[in-house]
Coordinates of C-alpha atoms in Angstrom, one line a residue:
Chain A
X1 CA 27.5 23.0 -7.0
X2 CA 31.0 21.5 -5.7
X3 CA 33.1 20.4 -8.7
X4 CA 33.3 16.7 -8.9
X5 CA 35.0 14.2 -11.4
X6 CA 32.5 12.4 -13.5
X7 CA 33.1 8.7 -14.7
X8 CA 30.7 6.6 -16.5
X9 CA 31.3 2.7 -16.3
X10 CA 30.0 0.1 -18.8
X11 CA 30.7 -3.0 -16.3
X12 CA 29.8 -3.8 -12.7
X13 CA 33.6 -4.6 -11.9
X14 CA 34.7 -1.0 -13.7
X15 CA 32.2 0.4 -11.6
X16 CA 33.4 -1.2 -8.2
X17 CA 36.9 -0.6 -8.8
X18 CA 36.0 2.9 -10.0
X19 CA 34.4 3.8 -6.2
X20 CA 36.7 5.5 -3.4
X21 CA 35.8 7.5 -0.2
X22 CA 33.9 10.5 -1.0
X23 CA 31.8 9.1 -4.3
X24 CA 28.5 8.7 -4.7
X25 CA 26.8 6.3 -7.1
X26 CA 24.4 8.3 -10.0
X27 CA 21.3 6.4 -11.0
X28 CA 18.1 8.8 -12.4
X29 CA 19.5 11.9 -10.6
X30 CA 16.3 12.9 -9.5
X31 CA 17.7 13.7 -5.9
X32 CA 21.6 13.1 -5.9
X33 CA 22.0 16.0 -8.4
X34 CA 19.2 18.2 -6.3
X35 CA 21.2 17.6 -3.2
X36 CA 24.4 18.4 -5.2
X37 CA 22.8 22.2 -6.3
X38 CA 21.9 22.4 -2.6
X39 CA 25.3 21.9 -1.0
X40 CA 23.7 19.0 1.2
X41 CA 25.7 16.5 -1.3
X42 CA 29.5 17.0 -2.2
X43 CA 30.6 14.0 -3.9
X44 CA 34.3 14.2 -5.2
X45 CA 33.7 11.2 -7.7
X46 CA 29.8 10.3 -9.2
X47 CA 29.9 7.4 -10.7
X48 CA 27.2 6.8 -13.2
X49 CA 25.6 3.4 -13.0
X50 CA 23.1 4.1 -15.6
X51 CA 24.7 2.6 -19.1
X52 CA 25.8 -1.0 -16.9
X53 CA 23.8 -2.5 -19.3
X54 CA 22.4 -5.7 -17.0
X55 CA 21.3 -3.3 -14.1
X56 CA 18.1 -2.3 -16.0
X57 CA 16.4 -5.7 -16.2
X58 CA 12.9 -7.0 -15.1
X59 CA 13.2 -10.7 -14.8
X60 CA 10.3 -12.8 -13.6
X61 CA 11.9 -16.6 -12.3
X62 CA 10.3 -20.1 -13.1
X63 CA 8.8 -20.0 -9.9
X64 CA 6.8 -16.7 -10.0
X65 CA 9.2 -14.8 -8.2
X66 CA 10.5 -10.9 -10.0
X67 CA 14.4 -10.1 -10.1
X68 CA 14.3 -6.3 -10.8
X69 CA 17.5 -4.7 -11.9
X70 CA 19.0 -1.5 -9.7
X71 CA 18.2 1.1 -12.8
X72 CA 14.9 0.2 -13.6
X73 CA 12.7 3.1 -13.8
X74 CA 9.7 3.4 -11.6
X75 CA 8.1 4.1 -14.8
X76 CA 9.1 1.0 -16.4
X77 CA 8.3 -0.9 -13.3
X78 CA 4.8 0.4 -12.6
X79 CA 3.7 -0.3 -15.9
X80 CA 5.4 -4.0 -16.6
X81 CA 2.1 -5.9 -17.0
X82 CA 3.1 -8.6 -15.3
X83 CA 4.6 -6.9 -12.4
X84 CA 1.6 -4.5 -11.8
X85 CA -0.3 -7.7 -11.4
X86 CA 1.3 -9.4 -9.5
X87 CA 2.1 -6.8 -7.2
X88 CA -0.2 -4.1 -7.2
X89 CA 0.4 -2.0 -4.6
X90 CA 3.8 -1.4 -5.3
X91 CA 2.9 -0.1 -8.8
X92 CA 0.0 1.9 -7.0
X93 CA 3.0 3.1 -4.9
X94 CA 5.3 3.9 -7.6
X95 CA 2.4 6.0 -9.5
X96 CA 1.8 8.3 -6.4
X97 CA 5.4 9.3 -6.1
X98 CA 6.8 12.5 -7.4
X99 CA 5.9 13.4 -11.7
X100 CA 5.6 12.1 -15.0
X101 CA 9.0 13.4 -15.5
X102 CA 10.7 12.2 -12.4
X103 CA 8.9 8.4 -12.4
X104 CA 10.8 8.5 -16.0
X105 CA 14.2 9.2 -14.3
X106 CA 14.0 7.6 -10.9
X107 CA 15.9 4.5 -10.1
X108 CA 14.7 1.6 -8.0
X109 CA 18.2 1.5 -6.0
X110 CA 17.8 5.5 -6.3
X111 CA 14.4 5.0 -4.6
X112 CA 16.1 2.7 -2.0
X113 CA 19.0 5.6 -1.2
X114 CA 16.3 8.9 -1.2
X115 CA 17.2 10.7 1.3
X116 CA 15.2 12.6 3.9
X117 CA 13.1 15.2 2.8
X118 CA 13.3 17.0 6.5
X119 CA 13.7 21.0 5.8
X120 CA 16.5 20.9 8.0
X121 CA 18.6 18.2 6.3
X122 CA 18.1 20.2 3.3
X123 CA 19.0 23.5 4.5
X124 CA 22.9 23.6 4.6
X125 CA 22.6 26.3 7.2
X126 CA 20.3 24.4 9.4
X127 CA 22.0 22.1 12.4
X128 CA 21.7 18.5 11.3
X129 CA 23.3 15.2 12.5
X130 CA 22.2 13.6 9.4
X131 CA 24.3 15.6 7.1
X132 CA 26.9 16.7 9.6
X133 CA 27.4 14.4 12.8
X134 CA 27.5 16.1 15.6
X135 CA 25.9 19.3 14.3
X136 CA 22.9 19.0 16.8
X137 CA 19.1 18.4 15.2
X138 CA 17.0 21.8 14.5
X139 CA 14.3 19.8 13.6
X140 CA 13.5 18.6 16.9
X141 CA 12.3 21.4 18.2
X142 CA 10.7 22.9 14.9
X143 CA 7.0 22.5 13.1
X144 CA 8.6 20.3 10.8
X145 CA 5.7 18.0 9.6
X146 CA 7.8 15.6 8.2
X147 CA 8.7 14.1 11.5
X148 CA 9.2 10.6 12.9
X149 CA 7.0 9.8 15.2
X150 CA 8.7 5.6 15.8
X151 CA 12.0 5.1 16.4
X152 CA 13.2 8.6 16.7
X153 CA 16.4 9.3 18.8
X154 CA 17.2 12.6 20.4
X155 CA 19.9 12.7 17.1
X156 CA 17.2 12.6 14.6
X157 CA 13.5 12.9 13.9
X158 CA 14.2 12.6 9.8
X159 CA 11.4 10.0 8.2
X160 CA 12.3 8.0 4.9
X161 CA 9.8 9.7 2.3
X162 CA 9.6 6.6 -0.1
X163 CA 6.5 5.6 -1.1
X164 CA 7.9 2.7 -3.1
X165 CA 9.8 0.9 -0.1
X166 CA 6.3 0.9 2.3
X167 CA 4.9 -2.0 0.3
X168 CA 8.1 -3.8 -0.4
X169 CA 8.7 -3.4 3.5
X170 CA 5.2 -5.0 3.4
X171 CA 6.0 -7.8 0.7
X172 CA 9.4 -8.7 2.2
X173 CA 11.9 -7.5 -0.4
X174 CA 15.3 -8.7 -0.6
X175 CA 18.1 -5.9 -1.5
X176 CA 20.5 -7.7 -3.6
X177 CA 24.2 -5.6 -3.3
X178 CA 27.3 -6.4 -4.3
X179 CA 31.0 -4.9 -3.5
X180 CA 34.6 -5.7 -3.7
X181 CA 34.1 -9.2 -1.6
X182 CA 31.3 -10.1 -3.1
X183 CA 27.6 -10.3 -3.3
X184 CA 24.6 -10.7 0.1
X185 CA 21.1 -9.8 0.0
X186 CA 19.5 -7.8 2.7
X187 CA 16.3 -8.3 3.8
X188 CA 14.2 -4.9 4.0
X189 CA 13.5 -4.8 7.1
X190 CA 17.2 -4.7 7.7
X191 CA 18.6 -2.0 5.2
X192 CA 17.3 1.2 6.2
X193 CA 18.7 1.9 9.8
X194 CA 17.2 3.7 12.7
X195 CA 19.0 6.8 13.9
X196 CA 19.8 6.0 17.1
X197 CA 23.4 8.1 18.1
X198 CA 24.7 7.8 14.4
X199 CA 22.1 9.4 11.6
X200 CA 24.4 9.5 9.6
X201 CA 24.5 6.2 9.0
X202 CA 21.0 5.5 6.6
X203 CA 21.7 1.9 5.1
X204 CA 23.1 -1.2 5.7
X205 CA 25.3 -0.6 2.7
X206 CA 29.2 -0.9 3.4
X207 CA 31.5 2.1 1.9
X208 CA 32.2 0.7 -2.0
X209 CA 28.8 -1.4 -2.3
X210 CA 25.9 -0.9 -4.4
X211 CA 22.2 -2.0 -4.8
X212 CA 22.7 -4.2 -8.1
X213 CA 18.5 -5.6 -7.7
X214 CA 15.6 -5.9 -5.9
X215 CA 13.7 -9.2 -5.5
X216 CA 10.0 -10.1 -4.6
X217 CA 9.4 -13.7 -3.8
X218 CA 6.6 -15.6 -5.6
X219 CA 4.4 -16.1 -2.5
X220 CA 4.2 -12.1 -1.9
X221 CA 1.5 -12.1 -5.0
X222 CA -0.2 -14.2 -3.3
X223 CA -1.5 -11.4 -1.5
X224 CA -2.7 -9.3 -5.1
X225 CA -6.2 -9.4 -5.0
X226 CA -6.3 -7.5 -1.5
X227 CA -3.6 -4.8 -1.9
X228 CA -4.0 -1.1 -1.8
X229 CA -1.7 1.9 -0.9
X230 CA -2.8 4.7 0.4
X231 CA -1.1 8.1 1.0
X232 CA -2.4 11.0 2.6
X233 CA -0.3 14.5 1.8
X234 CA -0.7 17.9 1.1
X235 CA -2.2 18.1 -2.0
X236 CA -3.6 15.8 -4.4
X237 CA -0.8 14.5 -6.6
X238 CA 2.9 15.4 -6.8
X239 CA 3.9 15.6 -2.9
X240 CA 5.5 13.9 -0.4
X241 CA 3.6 11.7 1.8
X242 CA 2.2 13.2 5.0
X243 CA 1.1 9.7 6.5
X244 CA 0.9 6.1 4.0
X245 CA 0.2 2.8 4.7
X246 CA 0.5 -0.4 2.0
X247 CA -1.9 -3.2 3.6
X248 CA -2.3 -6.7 1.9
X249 CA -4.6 -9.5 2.5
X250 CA -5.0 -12.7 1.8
X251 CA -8.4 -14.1 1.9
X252 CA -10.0 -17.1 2.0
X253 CA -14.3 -17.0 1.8
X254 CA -14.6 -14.0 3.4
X255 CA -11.6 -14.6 6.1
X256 CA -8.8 -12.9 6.5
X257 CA -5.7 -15.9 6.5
X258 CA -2.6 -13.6 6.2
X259 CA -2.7 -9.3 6.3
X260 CA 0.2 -7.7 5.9
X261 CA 0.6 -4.0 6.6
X262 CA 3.5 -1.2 6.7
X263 CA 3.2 2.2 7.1
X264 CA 5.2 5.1 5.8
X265 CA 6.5 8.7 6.3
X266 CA 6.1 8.1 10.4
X267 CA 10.0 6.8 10.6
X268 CA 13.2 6.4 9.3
X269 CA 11.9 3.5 7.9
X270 CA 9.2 1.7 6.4
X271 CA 7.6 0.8 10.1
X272 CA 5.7 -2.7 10.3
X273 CA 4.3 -4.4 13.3
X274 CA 4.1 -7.7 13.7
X275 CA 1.5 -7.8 16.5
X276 CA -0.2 -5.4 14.5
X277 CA -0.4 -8.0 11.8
X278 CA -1.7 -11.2 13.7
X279 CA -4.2 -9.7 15.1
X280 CA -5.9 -9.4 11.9
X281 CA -5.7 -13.7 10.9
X282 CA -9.0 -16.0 11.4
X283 CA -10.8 -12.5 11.4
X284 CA -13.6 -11.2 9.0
X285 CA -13.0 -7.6 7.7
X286 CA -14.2 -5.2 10.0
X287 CA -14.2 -1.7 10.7
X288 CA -13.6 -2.3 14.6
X289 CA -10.7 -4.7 13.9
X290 CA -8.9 -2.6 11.3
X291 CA -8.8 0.1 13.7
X292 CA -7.7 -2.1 16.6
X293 CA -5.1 -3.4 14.4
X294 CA -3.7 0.4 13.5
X295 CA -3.9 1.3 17.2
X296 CA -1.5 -1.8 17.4
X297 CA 0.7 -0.7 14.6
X298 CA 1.5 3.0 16.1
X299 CA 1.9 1.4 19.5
X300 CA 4.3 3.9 21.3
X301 CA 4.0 6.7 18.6
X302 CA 5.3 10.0 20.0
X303 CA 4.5 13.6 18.9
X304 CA 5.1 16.8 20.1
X305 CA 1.6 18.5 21.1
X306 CA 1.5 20.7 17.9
X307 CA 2.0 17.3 16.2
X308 CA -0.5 14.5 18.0
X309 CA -2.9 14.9 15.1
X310 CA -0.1 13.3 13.1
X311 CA -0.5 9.9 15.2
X312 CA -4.3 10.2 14.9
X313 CA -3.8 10.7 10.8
X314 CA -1.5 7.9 10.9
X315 CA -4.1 5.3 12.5
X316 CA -6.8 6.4 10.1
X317 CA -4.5 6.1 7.2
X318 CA -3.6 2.6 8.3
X319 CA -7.2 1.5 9.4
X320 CA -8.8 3.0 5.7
X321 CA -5.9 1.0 4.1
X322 CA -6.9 -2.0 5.0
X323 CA -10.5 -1.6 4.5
X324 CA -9.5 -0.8 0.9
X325 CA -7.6 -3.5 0.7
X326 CA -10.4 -5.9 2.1
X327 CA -12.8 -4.4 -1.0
X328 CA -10.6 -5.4 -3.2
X329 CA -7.5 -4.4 -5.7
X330 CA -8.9 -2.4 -8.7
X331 CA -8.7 -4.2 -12.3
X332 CA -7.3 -0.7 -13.5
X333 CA -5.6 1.8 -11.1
X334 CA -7.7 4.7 -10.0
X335 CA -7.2 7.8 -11.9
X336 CA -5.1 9.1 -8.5
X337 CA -3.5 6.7 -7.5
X338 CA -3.0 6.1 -3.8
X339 CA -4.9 8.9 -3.3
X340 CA -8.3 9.0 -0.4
X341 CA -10.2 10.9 -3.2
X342 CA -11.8 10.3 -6.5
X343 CA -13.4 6.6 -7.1
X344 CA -11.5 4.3 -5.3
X345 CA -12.9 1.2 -6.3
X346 CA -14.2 0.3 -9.9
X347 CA -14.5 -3.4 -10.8
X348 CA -12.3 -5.5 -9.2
X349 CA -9.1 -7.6 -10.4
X350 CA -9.5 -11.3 -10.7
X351 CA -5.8 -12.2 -10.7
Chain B
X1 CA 37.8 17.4 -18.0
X2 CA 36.9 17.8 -21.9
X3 CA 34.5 15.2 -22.7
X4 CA 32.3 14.8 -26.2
X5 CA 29.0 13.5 -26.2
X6 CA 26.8 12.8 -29.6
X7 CA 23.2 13.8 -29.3
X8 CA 20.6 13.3 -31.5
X9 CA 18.9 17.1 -31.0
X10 CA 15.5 17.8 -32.4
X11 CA 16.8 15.2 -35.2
X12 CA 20.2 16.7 -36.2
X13 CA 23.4 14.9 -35.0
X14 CA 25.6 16.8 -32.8
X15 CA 29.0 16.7 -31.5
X16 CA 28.8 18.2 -28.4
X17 CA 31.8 19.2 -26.0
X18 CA 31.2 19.3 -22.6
X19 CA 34.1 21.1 -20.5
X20 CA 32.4 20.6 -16.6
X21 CA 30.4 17.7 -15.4
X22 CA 28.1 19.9 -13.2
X23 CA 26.6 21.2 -16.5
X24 CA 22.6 20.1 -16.6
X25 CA 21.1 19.0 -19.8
X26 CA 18.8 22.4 -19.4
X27 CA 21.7 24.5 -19.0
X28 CA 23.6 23.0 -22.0
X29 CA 20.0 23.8 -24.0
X30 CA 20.0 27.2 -23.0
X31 CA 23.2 28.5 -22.8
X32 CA 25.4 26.4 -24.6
X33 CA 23.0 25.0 -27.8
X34 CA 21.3 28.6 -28.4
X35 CA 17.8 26.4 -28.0
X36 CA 16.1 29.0 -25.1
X37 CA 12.8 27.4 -25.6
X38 CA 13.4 25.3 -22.7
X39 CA 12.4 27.3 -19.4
X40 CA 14.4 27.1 -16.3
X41 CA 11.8 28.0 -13.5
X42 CA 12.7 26.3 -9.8
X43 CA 16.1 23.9 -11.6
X44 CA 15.0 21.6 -8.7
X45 CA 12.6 19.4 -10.7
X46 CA 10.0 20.5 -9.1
X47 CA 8.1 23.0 -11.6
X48 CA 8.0 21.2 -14.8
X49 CA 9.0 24.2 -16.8
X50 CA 12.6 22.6 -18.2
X51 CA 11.0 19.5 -19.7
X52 CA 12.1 17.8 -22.9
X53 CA 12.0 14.5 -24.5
X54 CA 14.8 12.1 -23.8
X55 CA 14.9 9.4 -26.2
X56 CA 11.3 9.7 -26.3
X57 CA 10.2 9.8 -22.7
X58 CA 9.4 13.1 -20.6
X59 CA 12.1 14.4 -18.4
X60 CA 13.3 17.5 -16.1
X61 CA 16.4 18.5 -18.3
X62 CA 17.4 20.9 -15.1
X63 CA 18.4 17.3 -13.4
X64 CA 20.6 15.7 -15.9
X65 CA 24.1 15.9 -16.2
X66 CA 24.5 16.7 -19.7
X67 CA 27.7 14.4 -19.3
X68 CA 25.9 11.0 -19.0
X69 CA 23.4 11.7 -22.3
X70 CA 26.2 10.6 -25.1
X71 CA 23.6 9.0 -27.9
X72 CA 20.8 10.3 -26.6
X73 CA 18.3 11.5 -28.9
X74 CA 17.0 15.1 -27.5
X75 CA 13.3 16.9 -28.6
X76 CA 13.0 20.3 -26.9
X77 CA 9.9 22.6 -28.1
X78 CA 11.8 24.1 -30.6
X79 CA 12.0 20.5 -32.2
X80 CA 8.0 20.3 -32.4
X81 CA 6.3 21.8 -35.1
X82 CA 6.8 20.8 -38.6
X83 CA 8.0 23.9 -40.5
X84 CA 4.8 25.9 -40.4
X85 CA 2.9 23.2 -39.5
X86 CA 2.5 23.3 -35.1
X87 CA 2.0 19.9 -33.3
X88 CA -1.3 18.8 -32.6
X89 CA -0.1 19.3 -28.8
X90 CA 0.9 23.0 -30.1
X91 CA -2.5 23.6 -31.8
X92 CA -4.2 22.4 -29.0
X93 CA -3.0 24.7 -26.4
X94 CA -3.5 28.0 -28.6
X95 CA -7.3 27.0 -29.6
X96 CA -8.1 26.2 -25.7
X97 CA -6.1 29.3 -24.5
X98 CA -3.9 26.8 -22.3
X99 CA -1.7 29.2 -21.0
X100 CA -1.5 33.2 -20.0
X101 CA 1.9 34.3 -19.6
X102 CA 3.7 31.5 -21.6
X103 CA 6.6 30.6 -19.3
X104 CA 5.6 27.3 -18.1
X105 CA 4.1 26.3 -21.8
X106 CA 7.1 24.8 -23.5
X107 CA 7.4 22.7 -20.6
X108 CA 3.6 21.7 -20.4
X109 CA 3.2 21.0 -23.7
X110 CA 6.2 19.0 -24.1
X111 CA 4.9 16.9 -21.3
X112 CA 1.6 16.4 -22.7
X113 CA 3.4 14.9 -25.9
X114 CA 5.1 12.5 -23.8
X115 CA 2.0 12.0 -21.3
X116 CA -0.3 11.1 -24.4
X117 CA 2.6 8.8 -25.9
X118 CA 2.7 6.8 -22.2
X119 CA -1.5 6.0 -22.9
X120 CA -2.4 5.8 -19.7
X121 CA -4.2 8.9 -19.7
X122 CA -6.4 8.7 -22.9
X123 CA -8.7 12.0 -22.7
X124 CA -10.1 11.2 -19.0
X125 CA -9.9 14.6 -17.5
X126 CA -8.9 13.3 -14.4
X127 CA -5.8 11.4 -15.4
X128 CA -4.8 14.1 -17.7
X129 CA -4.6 16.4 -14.3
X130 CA -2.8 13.8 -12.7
X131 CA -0.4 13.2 -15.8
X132 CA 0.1 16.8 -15.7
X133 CA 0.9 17.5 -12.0
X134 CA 5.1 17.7 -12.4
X135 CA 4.2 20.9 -14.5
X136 CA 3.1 23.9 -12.4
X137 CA 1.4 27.0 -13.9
X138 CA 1.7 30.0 -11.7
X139 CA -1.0 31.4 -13.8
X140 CA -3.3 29.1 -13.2
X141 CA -4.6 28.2 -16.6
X142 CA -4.8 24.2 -15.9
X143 CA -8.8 24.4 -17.3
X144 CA -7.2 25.5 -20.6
X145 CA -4.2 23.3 -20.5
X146 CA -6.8 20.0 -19.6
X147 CA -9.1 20.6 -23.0
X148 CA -5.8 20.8 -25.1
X149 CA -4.2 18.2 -24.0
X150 CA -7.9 16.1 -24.2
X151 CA -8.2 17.4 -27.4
X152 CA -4.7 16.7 -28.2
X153 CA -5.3 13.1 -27.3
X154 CA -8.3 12.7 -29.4
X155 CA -6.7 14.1 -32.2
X156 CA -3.9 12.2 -32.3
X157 CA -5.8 8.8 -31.6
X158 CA -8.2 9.8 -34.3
X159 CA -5.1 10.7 -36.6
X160 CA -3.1 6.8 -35.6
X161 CA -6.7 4.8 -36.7
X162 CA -6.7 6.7 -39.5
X163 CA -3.0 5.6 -40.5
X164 CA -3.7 2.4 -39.4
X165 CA -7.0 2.0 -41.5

């Protein structure tokens, strides 16, 4: 690991004047200090966020909607009783992702800033735009599973492999940030960025700013009773999604009024498709129409040949999804969470 | 840099100094704090075998900068047993042979103690597993390591009521 000097603010505005070119903030660690043994990260300065005493708040508003600080564990967050309810598939979400050990040490803004887990970006020998612009891509014309098959650019193929942000993308989430001039919020949709010619560029985060919460409006419960996640990957529990979809419903005796649905590890970002989406309102729950609507939602997927099951894996993921979520969100989370195994469906939640 | 942090370590106050910030919580166990209990395996997070209690809650010691724990209380295996007498999680694992080689074992059984403090898991075999999965065993005992930490579970819950009664 690169030396680095280590500071630890106890205020936002400590924190934000403590930043310069070449630091990186520190929240749980969990992939920052990875990257660091790695040589993929070099920071100069980390700044520790974690002891900024108002960053690690959940705080539900008058009106329903949740304010959830930056260092908030997923832990902490999965298990808030009044969160889970309201929002179950994030918690399902958060449960699926990575250990015990690590969900007690993530961050919600680390969650925000994972990087790619593309072999390439984390080989320092390996050509990668990502880490190093201009290096050329040796993904591209790899195996590599992890690959995007929307919105790739002949730069990058990298896919975002957070399970957490695929039902906030689904929910609408709001990235609340704040640097030197200030504070904006950023809708999801808008903070992680497509490759295109610049890779290198992941967020929609100036230099100097940082994700101070996370906010979830009142109407997305609305959608809790019909909200699953799903997540297909290579073995049961503790890996990386493969394909994942987070589909919400809201229904109304028997008819579907509102669906939402986002799918993950298949781009750079949470991918959601609003023709996808309206082709599921007025309708009953059907087999035939949840797989029309997935066909709809990996409109112009791409894969290279020793990949097209990926696409195929992708629309089943999406399709079972929302079938689960048409059943029903469980009162109690299945045993594995997220997971297309074990008993999916016990009784079911009357929030 | 010179920098001291206070740590509360398997109940004892320390004054520790740490001279680098790259320094990891696992690495300032092992080679700094004579406490070797605490395994390194694959220092990536990945393997389980580094993890400890901070302030209560399970973590991978092999991704914390050792730097950002000042007041942090600390429980590592060696912190476990009473004197002579082993943790029920410690018990648990001998009487269900929940481990071959041993390696992975301080790590998996310091998990379980923090897995059966989170309640989720209760002694459902399947949620134990899942509980479990941030701690690999390249010896494959995870039959063994399931009935002690089910066991475990019962044990303690059994132990709380009677406390409580």
């Amino acid at each position: 690991m690169k030396q680095f000097d280590y500071v630890q603010p106890k205020t936002m505005d400590e924190a934000l004047a403590s930043w310069e070119p070449g630091a990186s903030w520190l929240g749980g660690g969990t992939n920052l200090v990875d990257l660091m043994k790695l040589g993929v990260a070099q920071p100069q300065r980390v700044i520790d966020l974690t002891r900024i005493s108002d960053l690690g708040e959940i705080t539900f508003q008058q009106n329903g909607s949740v304010r959830i600080g930056a260092m908030v564990s997923n832990a902490d967050l999965a298990r808030h009783a009044g969160f889970a309810q309201h929002f179950p598939m994030v918690a399902e979400a958060l449960l699926s992702g990575a250990s015990g050990q690590l969900r007690n040490m993530a961050t919600v803004a680390g969650n925000l800033m994972q990087r790619t887990r593309c072999a390439y970006f984390q080989e320092e020998t390996a050509a990668c735009n990502r880490r190093t612009p201009g290096a050329g891509c040796d993904a591209r014309d790899s195996d590599e599973e992890a690959r995007a098959l929307l919105g790739a650019s002949p730069a990058c193929v990298a896919t975002n492999p957070s399970d957490f942000c695929v039902p906030l993308a689904a929910l609408e989430a709001q990235v609340e940030v704040r640097g030197v001039n200030g504070t904006r919020q950023i809708p999801i949709a808008e903070f992680h960025l497509l490759p295109g010619d610049h890779p290198e560029r992941e967020t929609a985060l100036e230099q100097g700013e940082l994700i101070v919460a996370l906010h979830l409006s009142a109407e997305a419960a609305r959608f809790a009773r019909h909200a699953r996640y799903l997540k297909v990957r290579d073995r049961t529990s503790f890996a990386f999604a493969t394909t994942a979809a987070a589909a919400a419903l809201q229904m109304e005796d028997g008819i579907i009024v509102e669906g939402r649905l986002a799918l993950g590890a298949v781009a750079a970002r949470p991918w959601r498709v609003a023709e996808a989406e309206a082709l599921l309102v007025g309708q009953a729950p059907d087999a035939a129409l949840f797989a029309r609507v997935a066909e709809a939602a990996m409109a112009g997927a791409e894969a290279p040949v020793h990949l097209e099951w990926k696409i195929d894996l992708a629309r089943r993921t999406a399709a079972r999804a929302l079938a689960m979520a048409a059943a029903g969100t469980p009162a109690r989370l299945p045993a594995l969470p997220a997971s297309p195994f074990g008993q999916q469906n016990g009784d079911l939640a009357h929030v | 840099m010179s920098l001291f942090i206070s740590l509360t370590l398997n109940g004892e106050a320390r004054e520790v100094s740490i001279d680098d910030p790259r320094v990891t919580l696992l690495d300032l166990l092992r080679e700094r704090l004579a406490l070797p209990g605490t395994k390194k395996g694959c220092d990536r997070g990945q393997c389980g075998a580094c993890t400890v209690l901070v302030n209560g809650r399970r973590a991978n010691a092999c991704l914390m900068l050792a730097a950002g724990l000042d007041g942090a209380e600390i429980t590592t295996i060696e912190g476990l047993a009473r004197g002579e007498d082993l943790h029920p999680v410690q018990a648990a694992f001998i009487e269900h042979d929940g481990f071959q080689c041993g390696y992975c074992t301080p790590g998996q059984i310091m998990s379980a103690v923090g897995l059966i403090a989170e309640g989720d898991a209760g002694s459902d075999p399947e949620r134990i597993r899942e509980g479990m999965s941030g701690n690999i065993c390249r010896c494959g005992a995870y039959h063994g390591i399931t009935l002690a930490v089910q066991e475990a579970s019962r044990r303690m819950a059994a132990k709380d009521e009677g406390g409580a009664a």
